[in-house]
XYZ file of C-alpha atoms in Angstrom:
637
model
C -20.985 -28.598 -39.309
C -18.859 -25.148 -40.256
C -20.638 -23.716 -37.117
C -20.064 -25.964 -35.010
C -16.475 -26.543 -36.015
C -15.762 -23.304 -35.675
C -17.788 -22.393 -32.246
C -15.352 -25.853 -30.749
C -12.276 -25.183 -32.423
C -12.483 -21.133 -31.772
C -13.113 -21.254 -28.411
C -16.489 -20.780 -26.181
C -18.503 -19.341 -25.485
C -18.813 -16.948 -28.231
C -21.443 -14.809 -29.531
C -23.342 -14.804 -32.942
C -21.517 -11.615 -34.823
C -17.892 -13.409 -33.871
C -19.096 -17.008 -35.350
C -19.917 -15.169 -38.420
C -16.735 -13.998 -38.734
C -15.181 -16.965 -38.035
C -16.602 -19.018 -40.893
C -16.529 -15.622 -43.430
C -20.351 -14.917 -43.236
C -21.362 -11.614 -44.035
C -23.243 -10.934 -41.500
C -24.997 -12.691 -38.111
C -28.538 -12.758 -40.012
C -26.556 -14.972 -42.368
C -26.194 -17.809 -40.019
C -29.530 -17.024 -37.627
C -31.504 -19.922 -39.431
C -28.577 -22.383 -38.844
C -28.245 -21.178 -35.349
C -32.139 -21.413 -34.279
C -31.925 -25.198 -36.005
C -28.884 -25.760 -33.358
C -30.532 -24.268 -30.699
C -33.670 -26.092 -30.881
C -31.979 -29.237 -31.488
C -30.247 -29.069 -28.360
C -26.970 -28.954 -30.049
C -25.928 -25.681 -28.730
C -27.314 -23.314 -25.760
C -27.323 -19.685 -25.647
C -26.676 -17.586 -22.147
C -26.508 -13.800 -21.291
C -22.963 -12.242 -21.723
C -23.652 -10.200 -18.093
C -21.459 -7.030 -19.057
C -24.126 -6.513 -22.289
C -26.736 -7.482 -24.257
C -24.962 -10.320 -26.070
C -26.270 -14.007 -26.161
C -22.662 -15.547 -26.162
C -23.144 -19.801 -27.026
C -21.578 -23.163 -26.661
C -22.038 -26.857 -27.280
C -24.394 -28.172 -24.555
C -22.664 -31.794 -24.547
C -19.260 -31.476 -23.117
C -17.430 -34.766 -23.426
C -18.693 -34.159 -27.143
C -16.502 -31.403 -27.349
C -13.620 -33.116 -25.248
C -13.913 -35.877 -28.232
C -13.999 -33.609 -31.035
C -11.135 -31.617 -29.781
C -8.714 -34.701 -29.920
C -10.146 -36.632 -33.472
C -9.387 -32.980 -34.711
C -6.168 -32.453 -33.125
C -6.114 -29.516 -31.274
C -2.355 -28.985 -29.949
C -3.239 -28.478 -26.544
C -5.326 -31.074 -26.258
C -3.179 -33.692 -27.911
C -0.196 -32.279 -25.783
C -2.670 -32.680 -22.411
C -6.598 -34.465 -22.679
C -7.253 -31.771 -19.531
C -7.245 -29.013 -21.497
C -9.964 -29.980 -22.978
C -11.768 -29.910 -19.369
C -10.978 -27.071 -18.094
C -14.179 -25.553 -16.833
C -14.723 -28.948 -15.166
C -11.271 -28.482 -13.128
C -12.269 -24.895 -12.408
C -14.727 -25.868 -11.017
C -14.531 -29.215 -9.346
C -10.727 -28.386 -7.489
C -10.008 -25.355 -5.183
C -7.104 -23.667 -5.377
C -5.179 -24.893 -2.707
C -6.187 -28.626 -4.447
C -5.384 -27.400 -7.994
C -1.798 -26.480 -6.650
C -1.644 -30.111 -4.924
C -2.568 -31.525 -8.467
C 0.457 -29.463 -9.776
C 2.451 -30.603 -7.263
C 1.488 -34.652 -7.970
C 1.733 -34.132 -11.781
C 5.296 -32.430 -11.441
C 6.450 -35.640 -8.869
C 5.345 -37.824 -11.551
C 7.196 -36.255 -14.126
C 4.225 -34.906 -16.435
C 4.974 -31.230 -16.375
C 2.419 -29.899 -19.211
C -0.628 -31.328 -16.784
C 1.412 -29.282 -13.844
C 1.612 -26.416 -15.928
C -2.382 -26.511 -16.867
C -3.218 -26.870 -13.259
C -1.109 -24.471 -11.501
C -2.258 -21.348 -14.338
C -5.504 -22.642 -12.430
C -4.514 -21.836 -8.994
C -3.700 -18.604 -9.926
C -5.911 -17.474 -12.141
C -7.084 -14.009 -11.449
C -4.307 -13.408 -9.030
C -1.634 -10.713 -10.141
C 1.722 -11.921 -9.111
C 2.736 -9.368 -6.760
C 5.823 -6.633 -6.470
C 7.276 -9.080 -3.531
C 7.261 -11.896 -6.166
C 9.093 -9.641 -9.169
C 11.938 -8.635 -6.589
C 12.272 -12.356 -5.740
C 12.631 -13.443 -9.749
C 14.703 -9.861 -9.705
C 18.774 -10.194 -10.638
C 18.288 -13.903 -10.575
C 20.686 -14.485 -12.840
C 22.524 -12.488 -11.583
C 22.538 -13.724 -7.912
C 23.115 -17.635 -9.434
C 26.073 -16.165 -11.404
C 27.527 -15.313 -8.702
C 26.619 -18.839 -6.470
C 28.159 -20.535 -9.248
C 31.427 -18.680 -8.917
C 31.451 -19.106 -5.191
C 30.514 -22.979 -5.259
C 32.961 -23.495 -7.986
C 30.416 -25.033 -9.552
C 29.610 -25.949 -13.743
C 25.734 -27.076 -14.363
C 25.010 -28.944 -17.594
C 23.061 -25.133 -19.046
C 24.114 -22.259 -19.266
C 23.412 -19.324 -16.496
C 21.275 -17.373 -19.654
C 19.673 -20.618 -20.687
C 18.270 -21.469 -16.954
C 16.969 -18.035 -17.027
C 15.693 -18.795 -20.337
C 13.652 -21.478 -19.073
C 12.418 -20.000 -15.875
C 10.676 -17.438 -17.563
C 9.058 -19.794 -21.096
C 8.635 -23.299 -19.259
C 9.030 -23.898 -15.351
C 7.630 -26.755 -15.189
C 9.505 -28.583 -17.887
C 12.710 -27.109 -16.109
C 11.622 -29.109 -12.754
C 11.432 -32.220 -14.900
C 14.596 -31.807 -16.228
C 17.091 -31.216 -12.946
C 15.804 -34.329 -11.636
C 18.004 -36.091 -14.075
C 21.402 -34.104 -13.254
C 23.956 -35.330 -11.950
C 23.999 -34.971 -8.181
C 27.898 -35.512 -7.037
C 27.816 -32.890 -4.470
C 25.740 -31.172 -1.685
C 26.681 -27.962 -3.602
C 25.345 -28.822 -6.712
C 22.224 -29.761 -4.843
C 22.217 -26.991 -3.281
C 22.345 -24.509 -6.255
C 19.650 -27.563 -8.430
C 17.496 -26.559 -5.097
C 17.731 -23.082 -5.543
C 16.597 -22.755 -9.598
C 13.972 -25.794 -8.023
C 12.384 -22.559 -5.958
C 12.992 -20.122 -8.463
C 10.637 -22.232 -11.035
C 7.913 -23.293 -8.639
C 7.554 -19.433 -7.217
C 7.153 -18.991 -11.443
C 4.659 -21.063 -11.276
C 2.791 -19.582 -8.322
C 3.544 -22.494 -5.790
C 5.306 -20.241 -3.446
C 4.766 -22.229 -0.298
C 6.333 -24.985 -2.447
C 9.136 -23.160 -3.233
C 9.549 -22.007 0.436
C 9.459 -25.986 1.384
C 12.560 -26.713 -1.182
C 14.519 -24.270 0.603
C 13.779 -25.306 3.702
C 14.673 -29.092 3.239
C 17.975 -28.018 1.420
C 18.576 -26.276 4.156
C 18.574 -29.584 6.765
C 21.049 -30.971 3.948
C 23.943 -28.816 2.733
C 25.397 -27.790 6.328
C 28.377 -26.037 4.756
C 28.679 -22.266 5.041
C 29.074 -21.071 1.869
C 25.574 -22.955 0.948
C 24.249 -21.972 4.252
C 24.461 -18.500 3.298
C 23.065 -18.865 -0.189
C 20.276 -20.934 1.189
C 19.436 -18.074 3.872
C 19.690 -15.359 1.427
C 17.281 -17.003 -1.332
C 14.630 -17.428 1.394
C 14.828 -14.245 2.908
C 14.157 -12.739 -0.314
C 11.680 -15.071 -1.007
C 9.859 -14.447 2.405
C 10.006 -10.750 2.843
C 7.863 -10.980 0.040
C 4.751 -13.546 1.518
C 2.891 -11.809 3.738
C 3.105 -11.958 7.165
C 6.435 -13.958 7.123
C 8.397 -11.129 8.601
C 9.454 -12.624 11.820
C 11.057 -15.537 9.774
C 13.142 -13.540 7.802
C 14.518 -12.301 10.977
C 15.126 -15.784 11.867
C 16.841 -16.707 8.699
C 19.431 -13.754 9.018
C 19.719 -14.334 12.689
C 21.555 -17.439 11.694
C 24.237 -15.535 9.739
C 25.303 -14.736 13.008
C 26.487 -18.197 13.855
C 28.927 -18.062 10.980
C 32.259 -16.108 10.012
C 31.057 -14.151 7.298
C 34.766 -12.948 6.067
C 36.292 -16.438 5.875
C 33.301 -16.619 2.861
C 34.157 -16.373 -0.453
C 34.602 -12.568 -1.444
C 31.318 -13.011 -3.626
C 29.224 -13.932 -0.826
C 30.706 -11.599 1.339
C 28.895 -8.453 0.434
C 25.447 -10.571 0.649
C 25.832 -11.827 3.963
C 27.067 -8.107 5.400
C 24.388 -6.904 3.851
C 21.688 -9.465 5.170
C 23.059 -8.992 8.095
C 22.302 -5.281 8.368
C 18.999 -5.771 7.167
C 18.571 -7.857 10.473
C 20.653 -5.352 12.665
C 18.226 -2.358 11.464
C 14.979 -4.667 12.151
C 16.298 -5.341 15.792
C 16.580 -1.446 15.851
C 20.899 -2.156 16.369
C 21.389 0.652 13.643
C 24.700 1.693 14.372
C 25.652 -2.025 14.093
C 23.537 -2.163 10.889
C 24.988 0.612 9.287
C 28.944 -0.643 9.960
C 27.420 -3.854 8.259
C 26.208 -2.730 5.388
C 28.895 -0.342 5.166
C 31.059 -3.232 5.411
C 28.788 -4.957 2.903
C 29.101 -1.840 0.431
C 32.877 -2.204 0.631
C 33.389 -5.363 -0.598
C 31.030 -5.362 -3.679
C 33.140 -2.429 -4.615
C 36.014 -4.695 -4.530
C 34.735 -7.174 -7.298
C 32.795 -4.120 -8.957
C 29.284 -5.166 -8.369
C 27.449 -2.033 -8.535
C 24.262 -3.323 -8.131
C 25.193 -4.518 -4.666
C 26.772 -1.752 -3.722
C 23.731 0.470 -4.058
C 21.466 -2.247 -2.103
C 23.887 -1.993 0.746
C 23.751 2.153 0.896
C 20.575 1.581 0.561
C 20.644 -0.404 3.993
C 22.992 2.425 5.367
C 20.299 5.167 4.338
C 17.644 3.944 6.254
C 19.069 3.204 9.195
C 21.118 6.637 9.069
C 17.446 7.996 8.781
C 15.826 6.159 11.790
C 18.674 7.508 13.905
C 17.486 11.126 12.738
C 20.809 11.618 11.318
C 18.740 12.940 7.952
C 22.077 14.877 6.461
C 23.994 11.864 6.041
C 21.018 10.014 5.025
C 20.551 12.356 2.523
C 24.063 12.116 1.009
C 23.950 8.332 1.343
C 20.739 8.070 -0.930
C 22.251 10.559 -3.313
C 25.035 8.013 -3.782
C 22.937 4.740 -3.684
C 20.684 6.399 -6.039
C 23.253 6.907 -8.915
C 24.722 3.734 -8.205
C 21.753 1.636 -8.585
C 20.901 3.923 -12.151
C 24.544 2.935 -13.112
C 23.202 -0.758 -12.425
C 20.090 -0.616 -13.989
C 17.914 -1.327 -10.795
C 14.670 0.691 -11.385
C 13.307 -0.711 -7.742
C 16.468 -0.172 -5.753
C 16.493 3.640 -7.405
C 12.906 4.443 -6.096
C 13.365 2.654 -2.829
C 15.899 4.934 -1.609
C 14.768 8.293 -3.374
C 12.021 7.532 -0.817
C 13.672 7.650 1.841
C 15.599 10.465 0.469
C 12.216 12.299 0.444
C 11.734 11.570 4.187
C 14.910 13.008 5.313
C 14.371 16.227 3.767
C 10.832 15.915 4.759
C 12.242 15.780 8.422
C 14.667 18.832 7.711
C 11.504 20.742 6.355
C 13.024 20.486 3.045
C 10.170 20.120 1.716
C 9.779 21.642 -1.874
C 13.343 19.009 -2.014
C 11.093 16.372 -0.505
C 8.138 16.429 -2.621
C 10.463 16.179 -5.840
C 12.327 13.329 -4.472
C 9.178 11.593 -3.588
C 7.697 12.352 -7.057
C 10.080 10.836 -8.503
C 10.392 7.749 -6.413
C 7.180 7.095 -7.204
C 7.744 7.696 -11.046
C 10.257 5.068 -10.892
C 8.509 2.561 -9.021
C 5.720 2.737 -11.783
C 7.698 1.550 -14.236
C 8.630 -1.420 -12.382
C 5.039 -1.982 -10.766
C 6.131 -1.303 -6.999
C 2.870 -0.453 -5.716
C 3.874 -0.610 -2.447
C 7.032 1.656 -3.182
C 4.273 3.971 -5.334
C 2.044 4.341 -2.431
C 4.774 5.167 0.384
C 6.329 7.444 -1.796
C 3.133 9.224 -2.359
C 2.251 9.424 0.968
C 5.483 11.472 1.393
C 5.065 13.895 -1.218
C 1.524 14.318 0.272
C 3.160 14.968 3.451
C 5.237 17.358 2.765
C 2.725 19.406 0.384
C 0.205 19.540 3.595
C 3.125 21.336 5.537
C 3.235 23.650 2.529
C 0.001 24.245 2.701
C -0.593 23.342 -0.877
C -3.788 21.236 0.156
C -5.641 20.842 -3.041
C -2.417 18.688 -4.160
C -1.522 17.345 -1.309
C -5.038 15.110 -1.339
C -4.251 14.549 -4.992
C -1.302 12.405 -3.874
C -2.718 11.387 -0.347
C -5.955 9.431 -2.260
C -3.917 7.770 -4.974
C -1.781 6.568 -2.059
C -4.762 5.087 -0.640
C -5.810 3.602 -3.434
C -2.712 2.083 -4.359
C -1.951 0.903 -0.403
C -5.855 -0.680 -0.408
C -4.731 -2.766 -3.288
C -2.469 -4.651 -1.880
C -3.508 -4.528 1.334
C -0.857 -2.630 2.929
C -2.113 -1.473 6.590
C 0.851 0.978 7.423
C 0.703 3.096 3.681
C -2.945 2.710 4.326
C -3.239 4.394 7.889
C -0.083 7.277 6.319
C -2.534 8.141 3.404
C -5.419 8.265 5.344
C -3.829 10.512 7.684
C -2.361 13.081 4.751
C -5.807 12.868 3.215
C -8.098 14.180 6.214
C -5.391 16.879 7.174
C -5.561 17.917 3.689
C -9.812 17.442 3.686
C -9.639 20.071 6.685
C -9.369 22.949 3.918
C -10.597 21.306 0.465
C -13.647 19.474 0.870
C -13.475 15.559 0.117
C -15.805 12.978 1.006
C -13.215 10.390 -0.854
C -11.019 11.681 2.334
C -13.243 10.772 4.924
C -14.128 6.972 3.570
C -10.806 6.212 3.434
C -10.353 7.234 6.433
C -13.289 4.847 7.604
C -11.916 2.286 5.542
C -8.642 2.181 7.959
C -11.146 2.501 11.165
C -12.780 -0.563 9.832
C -9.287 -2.747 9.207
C -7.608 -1.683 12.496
C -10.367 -2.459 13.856
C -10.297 -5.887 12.940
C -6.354 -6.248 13.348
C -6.015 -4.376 16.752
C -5.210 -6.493 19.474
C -6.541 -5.913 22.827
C -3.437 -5.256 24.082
C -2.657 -2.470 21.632
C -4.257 0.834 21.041
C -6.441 1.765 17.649
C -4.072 4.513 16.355
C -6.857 6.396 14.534
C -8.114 7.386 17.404
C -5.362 10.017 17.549
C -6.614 11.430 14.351
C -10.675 11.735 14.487
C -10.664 15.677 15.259
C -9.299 15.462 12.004
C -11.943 13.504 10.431
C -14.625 15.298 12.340
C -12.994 18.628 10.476
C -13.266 16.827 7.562
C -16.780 15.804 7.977
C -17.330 19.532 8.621
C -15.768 21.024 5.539
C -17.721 18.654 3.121
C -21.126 18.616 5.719
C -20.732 14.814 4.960
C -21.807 13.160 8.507
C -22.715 9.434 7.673
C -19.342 7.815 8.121
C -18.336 9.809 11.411
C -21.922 8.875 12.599
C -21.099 5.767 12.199
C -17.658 5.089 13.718
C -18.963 7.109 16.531
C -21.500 4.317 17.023
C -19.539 1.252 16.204
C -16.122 2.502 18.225
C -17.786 4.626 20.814
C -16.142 2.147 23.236
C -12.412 3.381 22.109
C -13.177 7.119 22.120
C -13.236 7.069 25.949
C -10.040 9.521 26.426
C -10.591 13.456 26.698
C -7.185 13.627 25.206
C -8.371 12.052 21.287
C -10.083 15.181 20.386
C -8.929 18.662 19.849
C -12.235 21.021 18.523
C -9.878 24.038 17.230
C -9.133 22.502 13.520
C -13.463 21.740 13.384
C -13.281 25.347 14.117
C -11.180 26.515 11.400
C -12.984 23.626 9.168
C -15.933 25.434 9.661
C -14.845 28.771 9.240
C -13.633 27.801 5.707
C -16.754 26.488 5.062
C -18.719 29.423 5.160
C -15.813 31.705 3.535
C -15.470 29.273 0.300
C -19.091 27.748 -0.144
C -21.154 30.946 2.078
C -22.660 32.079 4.914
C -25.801 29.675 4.910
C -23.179 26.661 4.675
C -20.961 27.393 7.587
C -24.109 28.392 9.715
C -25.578 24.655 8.492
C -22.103 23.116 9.366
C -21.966 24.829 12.700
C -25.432 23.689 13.308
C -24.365 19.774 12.517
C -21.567 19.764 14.069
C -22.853 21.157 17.465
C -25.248 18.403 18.499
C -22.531 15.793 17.504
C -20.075 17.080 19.923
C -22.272 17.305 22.641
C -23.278 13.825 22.099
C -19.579 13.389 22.463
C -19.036 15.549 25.322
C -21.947 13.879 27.243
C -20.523 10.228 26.712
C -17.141 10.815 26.900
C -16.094 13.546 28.902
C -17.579 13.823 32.088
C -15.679 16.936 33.572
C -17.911 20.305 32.891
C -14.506 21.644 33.035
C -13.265 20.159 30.091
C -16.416 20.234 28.000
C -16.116 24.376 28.229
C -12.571 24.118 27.343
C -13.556 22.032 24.556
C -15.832 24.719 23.423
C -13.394 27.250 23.571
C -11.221 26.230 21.537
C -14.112 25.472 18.961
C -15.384 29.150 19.514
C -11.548 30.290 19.063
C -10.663 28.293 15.828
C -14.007 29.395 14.161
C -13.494 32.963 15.125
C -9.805 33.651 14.167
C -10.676 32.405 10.611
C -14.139 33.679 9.850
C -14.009 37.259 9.449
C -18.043 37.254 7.940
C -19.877 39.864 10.832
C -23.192 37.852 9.652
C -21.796 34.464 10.313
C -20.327 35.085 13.518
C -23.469 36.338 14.419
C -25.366 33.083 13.799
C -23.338 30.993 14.683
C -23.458 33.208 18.466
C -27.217 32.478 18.290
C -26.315 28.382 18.435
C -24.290 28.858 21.555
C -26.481 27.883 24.471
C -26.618 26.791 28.105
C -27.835 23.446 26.987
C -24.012 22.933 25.287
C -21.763 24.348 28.411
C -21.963 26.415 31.301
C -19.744 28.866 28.722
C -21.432 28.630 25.655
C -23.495 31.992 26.739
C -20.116 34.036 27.214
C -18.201 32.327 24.047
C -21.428 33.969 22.265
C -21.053 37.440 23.721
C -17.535 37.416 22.585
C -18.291 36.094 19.164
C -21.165 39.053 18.929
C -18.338 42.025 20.168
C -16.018 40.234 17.370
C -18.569 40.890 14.679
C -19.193 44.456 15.919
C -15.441 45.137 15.390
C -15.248 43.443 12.338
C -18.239 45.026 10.776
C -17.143 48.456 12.267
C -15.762 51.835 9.903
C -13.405 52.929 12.527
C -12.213 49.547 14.718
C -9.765 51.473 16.619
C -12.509 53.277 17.788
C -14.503 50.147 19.169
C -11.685 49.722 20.621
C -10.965 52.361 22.493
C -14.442 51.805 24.321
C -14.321 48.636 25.529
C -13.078 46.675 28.138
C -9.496 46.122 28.319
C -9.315 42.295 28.902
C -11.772 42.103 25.753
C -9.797 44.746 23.900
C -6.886 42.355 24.100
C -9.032 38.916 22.856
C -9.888 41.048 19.788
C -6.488 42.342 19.123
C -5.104 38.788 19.288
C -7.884 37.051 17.230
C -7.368 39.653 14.375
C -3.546 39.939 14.718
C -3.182 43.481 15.850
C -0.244 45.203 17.381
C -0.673 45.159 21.156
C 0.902 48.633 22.656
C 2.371 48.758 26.115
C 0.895 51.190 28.711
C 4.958 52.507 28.781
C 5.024 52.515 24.900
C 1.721 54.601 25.117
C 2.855 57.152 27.238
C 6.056 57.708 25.580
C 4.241 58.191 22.392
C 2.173 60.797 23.767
């Protein structure tokens, strides 16, 4: 009876060591007897744990347990019978049912049963960065409706807040019983409505609240509160952009400075938000200039900074990076002043772009760093990732590789989990430019990984992007002498590598070349050798022009040779240059061949001196020398 008590009662399943614990057993050999009587009695059954070698147990008869739970008195289950069947509604409901149960349970006014079955529909499911800025400043923002509406509720600002955040549902029970004199106060009871049903992980619910509000309070002032609240709410779903458009697209209808003052500054600022999106940034940035003025007027700081923030990106998208710059310097202390972690990363990010674009770029990758430090603390993955990406960026143009694919994978990994497509193609990109000169096969998957998702987004009206960047991944490939994903997307996609103009052979050169200088000779020859057969497969399918193929060549041959300076190398790698590549594979070898002789020689000048002139001058320019003028020479002598 202990056992059993204490295996109902303590929660299943659980395994033998943790029951004798529970009942103060010395050990599990302790209760084994009483355990194999259970067992065999069919009292209790015993399954695998799957992550180790654990039996892990619970009663076999479950509306026994359901029973014993409620003679005993378990709080939950006294407070709701369905806790006590939860693995049955796990399993019996989907999600999108378990959130229609919610929904039922909260219409009929029995908010712990709504509670227990919309933790169901989201169990497992982290609520995301979008969702956190939507709960973010909340009191803050209904503060400030209050003031506007003129409004008194029967709680206090702090104690709605309170509730959000303990009891949601019990919250959505509640409002149903306050008064309801005016469309403003309905509008504001509809607006703490969404805020506790988003809580609660019915977003789409939420989203449906505003909406029907919407159809009812016509009057400006809620108009604008009611547009605001559901932009926020939607820039955060995903693929709802084109409706938050719509929502600000309506501000235009109205005359936002006949609003009160402390609505003023959100509508401007919506309203740039728009502007910018419809790529009207001059417009957007006298908005949210506008916007910026008149929270200074009523000293709300926090808006303020949002609405430079506005001005700094669209200051950046016009290339004006300066004042960009000095616009994110002053959103960026504003929003510290204000305490808004998010809004501070956001626009040290874009901060890092500017000087990114001004080739700023030790500035950049600081900025960027930081950014991302920032948005850490406040779980912005997204806002992690694209500042990442940045200080990637700007390390590859410092050549500082090895870090640069530090920061370009964890920006991958971050952008992968949530799905973001545009911080996922950015990493990618930083990644193989950076897996050019330190070996990575991490690089290269991720770089199939976005091959394989824009291949299922791309429409057939638009272009696969990554197209633009496989001589990069090919490089890649080389430097690690990891072929199986390239193999592959030239199989699957050979159909969208039909353009001469997607593939540039001089950085597989230099791939190569740094292959055989960092890892030896018999590794760049075996690189060389793999690569060679690939690209005339390439060559062969793609590019039908002889022409081109020897150009192609050439500027293979060329990137190899101006960064391999091993005689031996240079010499193999002229013995894999055949007629069966290109009509010029036989010369590009002969050159390769004089280039090792003048490498390899005591006295180059020398070599030289005896050889033809035209070749004279390919080996000066491949090894950097100073190239004298016939009038020079005879005014030396």
């Amino acid at each position: 009876q202990g056992l059993l008590d204490a295996l109902i009662r303590g929660g299943e399943p659980a395994s033998q060591t943790v029951l004798a614990e529970r009942v103060g057993a010395p050990g599990q050999n302790t209760i084994a007897r009483v355990m194999q009587d259970l067992l065999r009695n069919d009292i209790i059954l015993g399954l695998p744990a799957g992550d180790s070698r654990e039996t892990l147990y619970r009663v076999t008869d479950r509306v026994f347990v359901h029973f014993y739970r409620l003679r005993q008195g378990n709080a939950l289950a006294l407070k709701t019978p369905l806790a006590t069947i939860l693995e049955f509604l796990r399993a019996f409901y989907s999600r999108d049912e378990q959130k229609a149960q919610a929904i039922k349970h909260l219409t009929d006014g029995r908010p712990d049963e709504a509670r227990l079955f919309a933790d169901l529909a989201r169990e497992g499911e982290a609520i995301s960065f979008g969702l956190n800025w939507y709960f973010y400043f909340f009191a803050h923002r209904l503060q400030r409706y209050l003031t506007a509406a003129n409004e008194v509720l029967p709680l206090k600002t702090a104690d709605i807040v309170a509730q959000l955040n303990s009891c949601p549902e019990q919250l959505l029970t509640d409002i149903k019983h306050w008064e309801l004199p005016s469309a403003m106060r309905q509008t504001l009871i509809a607006i703490i409505a969404a805020q506790a049903l988003a809580k609660l992980g019915l977003v789409e619910q939420a989203d449906e609240r505003l909406t029907q509000q919407q159809a009812t309070s016509l009057a400006p002032t809620a108009q604008v509160m009611l547009h605001h609240e559901r932009g926020i709410l939607l820039l955060n779903m995903t693929s709802k952009h084109s409706l938050v458009i719509k929502e600000y697209q309506a501000l235009e209808e109205l005359r936002l400075a006949e609003l009160p003052i402390t609505l003023r500054a959100i509508a401007y600022r919506d309203f740039a938000w728009l502007l910018g999106q419809l790529n009207r940034h001059d417009e957007a940035i006298a908005s949210a200039k506008e916007a910026a003025n008149v929270a200074a007027q009523i000293g709300e700081i926090a808006e303020q900074a949002t609405a430079l923030r506005h001005v700094t990106w669209s200051l950046g998208e016009l290339n004006r990076h300066d004042e960009a710059i000095a616009s994110a310097k002053e959103a960026a202390n504003l929003a510290a002043q204000a305490g808004d972690i998010a809004g501070q990363a956001t626009v040290l990010h874009y901060a890092a772009w500017s000087l990114g674009r001004l080739k700023r770029y030790d500035e950049a990758i600081a900025s960027a760093k930081e950014a991302a430090s920032l948005a850490a603390q406040v779980s912005d993955i997204a806002e992690q990732a694209g500042a990442l990406g940045i200080a990637a960026y700007s390390l590859n143009q410092l050549q500082r590789y090895q870090e640069a694919l530090t920061e370009a994978l964890a920006s991958f990994t971050l952008a992968r989990q949530i799905a973001d497509m545009w911080y996922i193609k950015q990493s990618a990109k930083q990644a193989v430019l950076a897996a050019m000169h330190i070996p990575s096969i991490e690089a290269i998957t991720a770089y199939a990984y976005w091959v394989e998702q824009d291949r299922k987004q791309t429409s057939d009206s638009e272009e696969p992007d990554w197209r633009y960047w496989i001589a990069e991944a090919f490089a890649a490939s080389a430097r690690a002498r990891y072929w199986l994903v390239l193999d592959e997307i030239f199989t699957t996609s050979a159909e969208s590598l039909t353009e001469e103009y997607y593939f540039s052979t001089t950085k597989i050169g230099l791939a190569i070349a740094l292959r055989g200088k960092h890892e030896g000779r018999a590794d760049g020859f075996a690189a060389m050798r793999e690569a060679l057969p690939r690209l005339r497969q390439f060559w062969q399918a793609n590019i039908a022009s002889g022409d081109l193929q020897n150009d192609h060549l050439t500027a293979l041959t060329s990137g190899f040779a101006e960064y391999c300076d091993d005689p031996g190398l240079l010499r193999d790698v002229a013995g894999l240059l055949n007629a069966d590549l290109t009509s010029k594979a036989p010369k590009l070898a002969s050159l390769l061949l004089v280039l090792a002789q003048f490498d390899e020689a005591k006295n180059p000048q020398a070599v030289l001196a005896r050889m033809d002139p035209d070749m004279a001058l390919w080996l000066k320019r491949f090894r950097k020398l100073p190239e004298l003028s016939e009038k020079s020479k005879r005014r030396k002598k």
